[in-house]
């Protein structure tokens, strides 16, 4: 249904329609915030019903919006309106290239001008890892002042299959790049697209050749009476010579067209950059057309019938032979790093390209979750990149991508993988999962358990086949054979320095010394240290709370407190820091809870990292999933907790510098006030039933213990429960008598304990099993406890009688976590594995009866592998405050930087 003038689409006011078609409707609109006119394309509502297609649409729109080039349509924004996705782009005045071609051939000067602009836009997009796949005159716009804009860049693969007969101008595909699936528009497809093979940047170059031929000749390059005949022509036929249709076309430009239209991709131009250079050489003013032709195409044969431009004397010919030979050597030796990321000969600076998550996965499950980091890890030989990605059903898996390919492959047997690290020969990857240290061969053929590692914090592998690793968050470092065995300690915690844990080991070149990070209750005692397999002596290098890596160029890389990834000169032989740190990446992604920055280096000149600040929003939703408003500005929020009177909100907020604090939000006024300010990590606030107190966890005195503070802030917090194990509060009973908390025991994983708030306050275990039992929440009448457990092999929601173990019921049917009872006890909410908020109705008094789970709405919460609370519910059960990923979270790619040390020379 067409939108009427005056309709508001988000902050945009519709002014008038511009056009409509099978892929949606386009409107002229006004951005009410910036008071500028824009174009809005409203896509079919079916996009919103297909979550995979919508996710990929958002991903491609974000990727395209990152392109800032004069020959590519600028994308400003995207969103949904009444269930239909839309994209917002710059408003162009002019016409499609197709309109000009319908009149006839273009003059060679105009065709080469357009061709240079198209090639320039393609080169910029290819450098960002984006391939058009459906380049055609309908997707090329010529503005009134002669500027060329490439439209729908990167969105072609999102187009739906059609059941109608295919013509030479009809889009035939779509979606995935599986072998055998045809992508593109018939008539502008490359041979590899016709065959259903993967299409890379060279397919765009073929389509460019088709368009350039059509601009110069005024007729279609490949023709036929049906789509099948057109496809056969693409595979087998050569188009008629351009000189036969227009004698004014220079031989040099014809050679360029022929080079673009080579049937084999490897025989085409290697990059759009080279293509643009060749066109520029032809188009450049010169004394004769032959002088331009001399530099057109290295490696092409000289036709006996077209010798006019060839030097006539022996000395001239020798000079040109040498020049062409040198040019060929230059082209061959240019460093190809990844399919279409080709470095120009004159460029010795840093080259960066993005690595996006595989299809149907995301790098970021949320701002605070363990899975919120892709944890990029480059192989020592610089050929492979390993990373963690999360599937739609919340499976956290290890992937490997060769850097000379655009495809990544998942490694079997790596469920719940975290913190991968490579063997020195780049043949195996060590990782942690299920409380174990494991290894997998790079082809994913076999996975082996090496030893226990409950809540590990990194590992390193030396040439002697020894792995140094952190088996637990509060442990020293241990060593184990890469073949498996019994670990032995290689460091020890220094109690005099209040050391809490050693983590993130990294071997130096000698394979005996290693870098590692020390956590301490006293900030001045923590930092980056050097240890040795041959001695118990250690040496403190820096006070940074970060993992560190050594670059063979002689630098130590680490994350500084201002969130910058830096490189500082380091002598690995003398173990000495010198000079000043040099900034490499601002806002490198950082997990403050684990003091780990997302970066990796190889023995070569490669650096991989993730940048950006992972923000979240506190958003109110109705039961139907309608967004009702937000609380505060985007930030690093987690564990929202509503006061019993619903006037205030307690929420933990990460600073991304040195600590996590709890803040109180006055919901009526929208103001925030700091509740805790200790230079440590204070988190997971839980209100007392009368709203007068808040219990929370903190590591201010070493181990993570429970603290209690008046909600008024009138008096300081008091230590409520201290032990040597990590604890997390999860609930406070309605009668105020019990606090429920998780106890993390390396022997039994997460257990649920009860802390009485009367008598001697001696805690007792409630659920202590070999499984992870988490997120215990009591029913309002105190007779039932809902919790999440992985006893079935994945997290599911259960209900158990309380305070005495008895009847037990499984609630979720296909994965679940984060259960919460409604205030009246008649409903139980939880998050399914796909992050949908679910509800079950509860009946019965002496027994527990629950209905089949029913979906309320889809959320974008943090990863369900994390134990944090993701939402709060009002007393009437009608509104939900959800920690929601900010719009740009899942779009943050891994960045691979080639020749990164060039920055150090500036």
PDB file of C-alpha atoms in Angstrom, residues 228-401:
ATOM      1  CA  UNK A 228      18.618 -20.281 -21.335  1.00  0.00           C
ATOM      2  CA  UNK A 229      19.933 -19.092 -24.713  1.00  0.00           C
ATOM      3  CA  UNK A 230      21.368 -15.949 -23.102  1.00  0.00           C
ATOM      4  CA  UNK A 231      23.116 -18.088 -20.467  1.00  0.00           C
ATOM      5  CA  UNK A 232      24.556 -20.359 -23.177  1.00  0.00           C
ATOM      6  CA  UNK A 233      25.835 -17.296 -25.024  1.00  0.00           C
ATOM      7  CA  UNK A 234      27.581 -16.087 -21.866  1.00  0.00           C
ATOM      8  CA  UNK A 235      29.262 -19.484 -21.472  1.00  0.00           C
ATOM      9  CA  UNK A 236      30.250 -20.091 -25.094  1.00  0.00           C
ATOM     10  CA  UNK A 237      29.953 -17.071 -27.386  1.00  0.00           C
ATOM     11  CA  UNK A 238      32.126 -14.018 -27.950  1.00  0.00           C
ATOM     12  CA  UNK A 239      30.305 -10.747 -28.683  1.00  0.00           C
ATOM     13  CA  UNK A 240      30.836  -9.111 -32.064  1.00  0.00           C
ATOM     14  CA  UNK A 241      33.844  -6.821 -32.387  1.00  0.00           C
ATOM     15  CA  UNK A 242      33.099  -3.270 -31.308  1.00  0.00           C
ATOM     16  CA  UNK A 243      34.956  -1.870 -34.308  1.00  0.00           C
ATOM     17  CA  UNK A 244      32.325  -3.521 -36.479  1.00  0.00           C
ATOM     18  CA  UNK A 245      29.578  -1.460 -34.848  1.00  0.00           C
ATOM     19  CA  UNK A 246      31.497   1.791 -34.449  1.00  0.00           C
ATOM     20  CA  UNK A 247      34.695   2.505 -36.387  1.00  0.00           C
ATOM     21  CA  UNK A 248      35.567   5.352 -33.997  1.00  0.00           C
ATOM     22  CA  UNK A 249      36.131   2.975 -31.071  1.00  0.00           C
ATOM     23  CA  UNK A 250      39.851   2.694 -30.391  1.00  0.00           C
ATOM     24  CA  UNK A 251      41.534  -0.731 -30.392  1.00  0.00           C
ATOM     25  CA  UNK A 252      42.774  -0.026 -26.855  1.00  0.00           C
ATOM     26  CA  UNK A 253      39.282   0.330 -25.376  1.00  0.00           C
ATOM     27  CA  UNK A 254      38.191  -2.819 -27.213  1.00  0.00           C
ATOM     28  CA  UNK A 255      41.074  -4.695 -25.590  1.00  0.00           C
ATOM     29  CA  UNK A 256      39.876  -3.518 -22.187  1.00  0.00           C
ATOM     30  CA  UNK A 257      36.356  -4.772 -22.894  1.00  0.00           C
ATOM     31  CA  UNK A 258      37.698  -8.134 -24.126  1.00  0.00           C
ATOM     32  CA  UNK A 259      39.839  -8.489 -21.012  1.00  0.00           C
ATOM     33  CA  UNK A 260      36.795  -7.880 -18.784  1.00  0.00           C
ATOM     34  CA  UNK A 261      34.761 -10.459 -20.742  1.00  0.00           C
ATOM     35  CA  UNK A 262      37.223 -13.342 -20.417  1.00  0.00           C
ATOM     36  CA  UNK A 263      35.353 -16.557 -19.635  1.00  0.00           C
ATOM     37  CA  UNK A 264      37.917 -17.583 -17.006  1.00  0.00           C
ATOM     38  CA  UNK A 265      37.996 -15.236 -13.986  1.00  0.00           C
ATOM     39  CA  UNK A 266      41.772 -15.467 -13.601  1.00  0.00           C
ATOM     40  CA  UNK A 267      42.258 -13.970 -17.099  1.00  0.00           C
ATOM     41  CA  UNK A 268      40.273 -10.831 -16.329  1.00  0.00           C
ATOM     42  CA  UNK A 269      41.662  -7.751 -14.652  1.00  0.00           C
ATOM     43  CA  UNK A 270      42.907  -8.702 -11.217  1.00  0.00           C
ATOM     44  CA  UNK A 271      41.126  -5.775  -9.582  1.00  0.00           C
ATOM     45  CA  UNK A 272      38.809  -2.880 -10.308  1.00  0.00           C
ATOM     46  CA  UNK A 273      41.737  -0.637  -9.409  1.00  0.00           C
ATOM     47  CA  UNK A 274      43.733  -2.035 -12.362  1.00  0.00           C
ATOM     48  CA  UNK A 275      40.684  -1.746 -14.583  1.00  0.00           C
ATOM     49  CA  UNK A 276      40.245   1.916 -13.698  1.00  0.00           C
ATOM     50  CA  UNK A 277      43.919   2.563 -14.370  1.00  0.00           C
ATOM     51  CA  UNK A 278      43.672   0.991 -17.820  1.00  0.00           C
ATOM     52  CA  UNK A 279      40.618   3.087 -18.725  1.00  0.00           C
ATOM     53  CA  UNK A 280      42.318   6.214 -17.442  1.00  0.00           C
ATOM     54  CA  UNK A 281      45.305   5.498 -19.680  1.00  0.00           C
ATOM     55  CA  UNK A 282      43.039   5.161 -22.703  1.00  0.00           C
ATOM     56  CA  UNK A 283      40.984   8.237 -21.822  1.00  0.00           C
ATOM     57  CA  UNK A 284      44.003  10.434 -21.032  1.00  0.00           C
ATOM     58  CA  UNK A 285      44.649  13.234 -23.585  1.00  0.00           C
ATOM     59  CA  UNK A 286      47.547  12.417 -25.915  1.00  0.00           C
ATOM     60  CA  UNK A 287      48.988  13.284 -29.282  1.00  0.00           C
ATOM     61  CA  UNK A 288      47.453  10.235 -30.886  1.00  0.00           C
ATOM     62  CA  UNK A 289      45.195   7.382 -29.999  1.00  0.00           C
ATOM     63  CA  UNK A 290      48.074   4.988 -30.416  1.00  0.00           C
ATOM     64  CA  UNK A 291      50.067   6.516 -27.572  1.00  0.00           C
ATOM     65  CA  UNK A 292      47.284   5.811 -25.151  1.00  0.00           C
ATOM     66  CA  UNK A 293      46.917   2.288 -26.382  1.00  0.00           C
ATOM     67  CA  UNK A 294      50.515   1.475 -25.536  1.00  0.00           C
ATOM     68  CA  UNK A 295      49.824   1.317 -21.815  1.00  0.00           C
ATOM     69  CA  UNK A 296      46.397  -0.247 -21.953  1.00  0.00           C
ATOM     70  CA  UNK A 297      46.917  -3.900 -21.236  1.00  0.00           C
ATOM     71  CA  UNK A 298      50.034  -5.636 -20.036  1.00  0.00           C
ATOM     72  CA  UNK A 299      50.179  -9.208 -21.181  1.00  0.00           C
ATOM     73  CA  UNK A 300      47.829  -8.957 -24.164  1.00  0.00           C
ATOM     74  CA  UNK A 301      49.021 -10.224 -27.518  1.00  0.00           C
ATOM     75  CA  UNK A 302      49.748  -7.862 -30.401  1.00  0.00           C
ATOM     76  CA  UNK A 303      47.405  -8.474 -33.296  1.00  0.00           C
ATOM     77  CA  UNK A 304      49.026  -8.616 -36.755  1.00  0.00           C
ATOM     78  CA  UNK A 305      46.116  -6.645 -38.150  1.00  0.00           C
ATOM     79  CA  UNK A 306      46.422  -3.878 -35.524  1.00  0.00           C
ATOM     80  CA  UNK A 307      50.078  -2.865 -35.474  1.00  0.00           C
ATOM     81  CA  UNK A 308      49.604   0.888 -35.873  1.00  0.00           C
ATOM     82  CA  UNK A 309      50.493   1.641 -32.258  1.00  0.00           C
ATOM     83  CA  UNK A 310      53.465  -0.774 -32.032  1.00  0.00           C
ATOM     84  CA  UNK A 311      56.905   0.971 -32.041  1.00  0.00           C
ATOM     85  CA  UNK A 312      58.486   0.744 -35.452  1.00  0.00           C
ATOM     86  CA  UNK A 313      62.255   0.711 -34.678  1.00  0.00           C
ATOM     87  CA  UNK A 314      64.160  -2.083 -32.962  1.00  0.00           C
ATOM     88  CA  UNK A 315      65.267   0.208 -30.140  1.00  0.00           C
ATOM     89  CA  UNK A 316      61.682   1.340 -29.527  1.00  0.00           C
ATOM     90  CA  UNK A 317      60.440  -2.236 -29.544  1.00  0.00           C
ATOM     91  CA  UNK A 318      63.180  -3.290 -27.109  1.00  0.00           C
ATOM     92  CA  UNK A 319      62.225  -0.425 -24.811  1.00  0.00           C
ATOM     93  CA  UNK A 320      58.555  -1.407 -24.849  1.00  0.00           C
ATOM     94  CA  UNK A 321      59.346  -5.102 -24.321  1.00  0.00           C
ATOM     95  CA  UNK A 322      61.402  -4.231 -21.234  1.00  0.00           C
ATOM     96  CA  UNK A 323      58.689  -1.911 -19.952  1.00  0.00           C
ATOM     97  CA  UNK A 324      55.958  -4.484 -20.423  1.00  0.00           C
ATOM     98  CA  UNK A 325      58.109  -7.214 -18.859  1.00  0.00           C
ATOM     99  CA  UNK A 326      58.761  -5.039 -15.813  1.00  0.00           C
ATOM    100  CA  UNK A 327      55.064  -4.264 -15.548  1.00  0.00           C
ATOM    101  CA  UNK A 328      54.218  -7.966 -15.708  1.00  0.00           C
ATOM    102  CA  UNK A 329      56.732  -8.740 -12.950  1.00  0.00           C
ATOM    103  CA  UNK A 330      55.241  -5.965 -10.860  1.00  0.00           C
ATOM    104  CA  UNK A 331      51.706  -7.299 -11.297  1.00  0.00           C
ATOM    105  CA  UNK A 332      52.747 -10.856 -10.449  1.00  0.00           C
ATOM    106  CA  UNK A 333      54.672  -9.916  -7.321  1.00  0.00           C
ATOM    107  CA  UNK A 334      52.096  -7.607  -5.813  1.00  0.00           C
ATOM    108  CA  UNK A 335      50.977  -9.155  -2.490  1.00  0.00           C
ATOM    109  CA  UNK A 336      47.609 -10.857  -2.765  1.00  0.00           C
ATOM    110  CA  UNK A 337      46.346 -11.280   0.749  1.00  0.00           C
ATOM    111  CA  UNK A 338      42.745 -12.095   0.265  1.00  0.00           C
ATOM    112  CA  UNK A 339      40.880 -12.783  -2.966  1.00  0.00           C
ATOM    113  CA  UNK A 340      40.080  -9.265  -3.940  1.00  0.00           C
ATOM    114  CA  UNK A 341      42.100  -7.231  -1.429  1.00  0.00           C
ATOM    115  CA  UNK A 342      45.044  -6.315  -3.638  1.00  0.00           C
ATOM    116  CA  UNK A 343      47.650  -3.792  -2.549  1.00  0.00           C
ATOM    117  CA  UNK A 344      48.665  -1.075  -5.057  1.00  0.00           C
ATOM    118  CA  UNK A 345      52.341  -1.036  -6.006  1.00  0.00           C
ATOM    119  CA  UNK A 346      52.973   2.427  -4.681  1.00  0.00           C
ATOM    120  CA  UNK A 347      51.206   1.887  -1.385  1.00  0.00           C
ATOM    121  CA  UNK A 348      53.404   0.787   1.503  1.00  0.00           C
ATOM    122  CA  UNK A 349      50.963   1.838   4.195  1.00  0.00           C
ATOM    123  CA  UNK A 350      48.555  -0.193   6.295  1.00  0.00           C
ATOM    124  CA  UNK A 351      45.828  -2.045   4.375  1.00  0.00           C
ATOM    125  CA  UNK A 352      42.740  -3.015   6.365  1.00  0.00           C
ATOM    126  CA  UNK A 353      39.817  -5.218   5.421  1.00  0.00           C
ATOM    127  CA  UNK A 354      36.807  -6.495   7.370  1.00  0.00           C
ATOM    128  CA  UNK A 355      35.882 -10.096   8.150  1.00  0.00           C
ATOM    129  CA  UNK A 356      32.144 -10.446   8.653  1.00  0.00           C
ATOM    130  CA  UNK A 357      30.490 -13.299  10.561  1.00  0.00           C
ATOM    131  CA  UNK A 358      29.435 -16.379   8.574  1.00  0.00           C
ATOM    132  CA  UNK A 359      25.854 -16.613   7.330  1.00  0.00           C
ATOM    133  CA  UNK A 360      23.256 -17.133  10.068  1.00  0.00           C
ATOM    134  CA  UNK A 361      25.761 -16.280  12.805  1.00  0.00           C
ATOM    135  CA  UNK A 362      26.868 -13.195  14.687  1.00  0.00           C
ATOM    136  CA  UNK A 363      30.078 -12.222  16.412  1.00  0.00           C
ATOM    137  CA  UNK A 364      28.269 -10.347  19.135  1.00  0.00           C
ATOM    138  CA  UNK A 365      25.699 -11.983  21.328  1.00  0.00           C
ATOM    139  CA  UNK A 366      25.658  -8.924  23.542  1.00  0.00           C
ATOM    140  CA  UNK A 367      27.732  -6.286  25.276  1.00  0.00           C
ATOM    141  CA  UNK A 368      28.553  -8.275  28.392  1.00  0.00           C
ATOM    142  CA  UNK A 369      28.344 -11.941  27.492  1.00  0.00           C
ATOM    143  CA  UNK A 370      31.246 -14.327  27.150  1.00  0.00           C
ATOM    144  CA  UNK A 371      30.207 -14.766  23.536  1.00  0.00           C
ATOM    145  CA  UNK A 372      30.202 -11.019  22.938  1.00  0.00           C
ATOM    146  CA  UNK A 373      33.754 -11.289  21.616  1.00  0.00           C
ATOM    147  CA  UNK A 374      34.617 -13.054  18.360  1.00  0.00           C
ATOM    148  CA  UNK A 375      38.062 -13.594  19.948  1.00  0.00           C
ATOM    149  CA  UNK A 376      40.039 -13.354  16.667  1.00  0.00           C
ATOM    150  CA  UNK A 377      43.236 -15.406  16.585  1.00  0.00           C
ATOM    151  CA  UNK A 378      45.693 -15.362  13.671  1.00  0.00           C
ATOM    152  CA  UNK A 379      47.694 -18.489  12.923  1.00  0.00           C
ATOM    153  CA  UNK A 380      51.463 -18.075  13.385  1.00  0.00           C
ATOM    154  CA  UNK A 381      52.073 -18.438   9.628  1.00  0.00           C
ATOM    155  CA  UNK A 382      49.538 -15.677   8.919  1.00  0.00           C
ATOM    156  CA  UNK A 383      47.426 -17.816   6.595  1.00  0.00           C
ATOM    157  CA  UNK A 384      44.388 -18.503   8.794  1.00  0.00           C
ATOM    158  CA  UNK A 385      42.081 -16.620  11.116  1.00  0.00           C
ATOM    159  CA  UNK A 386      40.222 -18.474  13.878  1.00  0.00           C
ATOM    160  CA  UNK A 387      37.300 -16.869  15.674  1.00  0.00           C
ATOM    161  CA  UNK A 388      34.206 -17.596  17.742  1.00  0.00           C
ATOM    162  CA  UNK A 389      30.770 -16.991  16.230  1.00  0.00           C
ATOM    163  CA  UNK A 390      27.273 -17.574  17.615  1.00  0.00           C
ATOM    164  CA  UNK A 391      24.554 -19.262  15.560  1.00  0.00           C
ATOM    165  CA  UNK A 392      20.873 -18.393  15.554  1.00  0.00           C
ATOM    166  CA  UNK A 393      20.164 -21.154  18.060  1.00  0.00           C
ATOM    167  CA  UNK A 394      22.874 -19.741  20.380  1.00  0.00           C
ATOM    168  CA  UNK A 395      25.489 -22.392  19.568  1.00  0.00           C
ATOM    169  CA  UNK A 396      28.885 -20.867  20.189  1.00  0.00           C
ATOM    170  CA  UNK A 397      31.313 -22.458  17.718  1.00  0.00           C
ATOM    171  CA  UNK A 398      34.863 -22.112  16.485  1.00  0.00           C
ATOM    172  CA  UNK A 399      35.386 -21.114  12.849  1.00  0.00           C
ATOM    173  CA  UNK A 400      38.476 -20.885  10.645  1.00  0.00           C
ATOM    174  CA  UNK A 401      38.844 -18.679   7.591  1.00  0.00           C
TER     175      UNK A 401
END
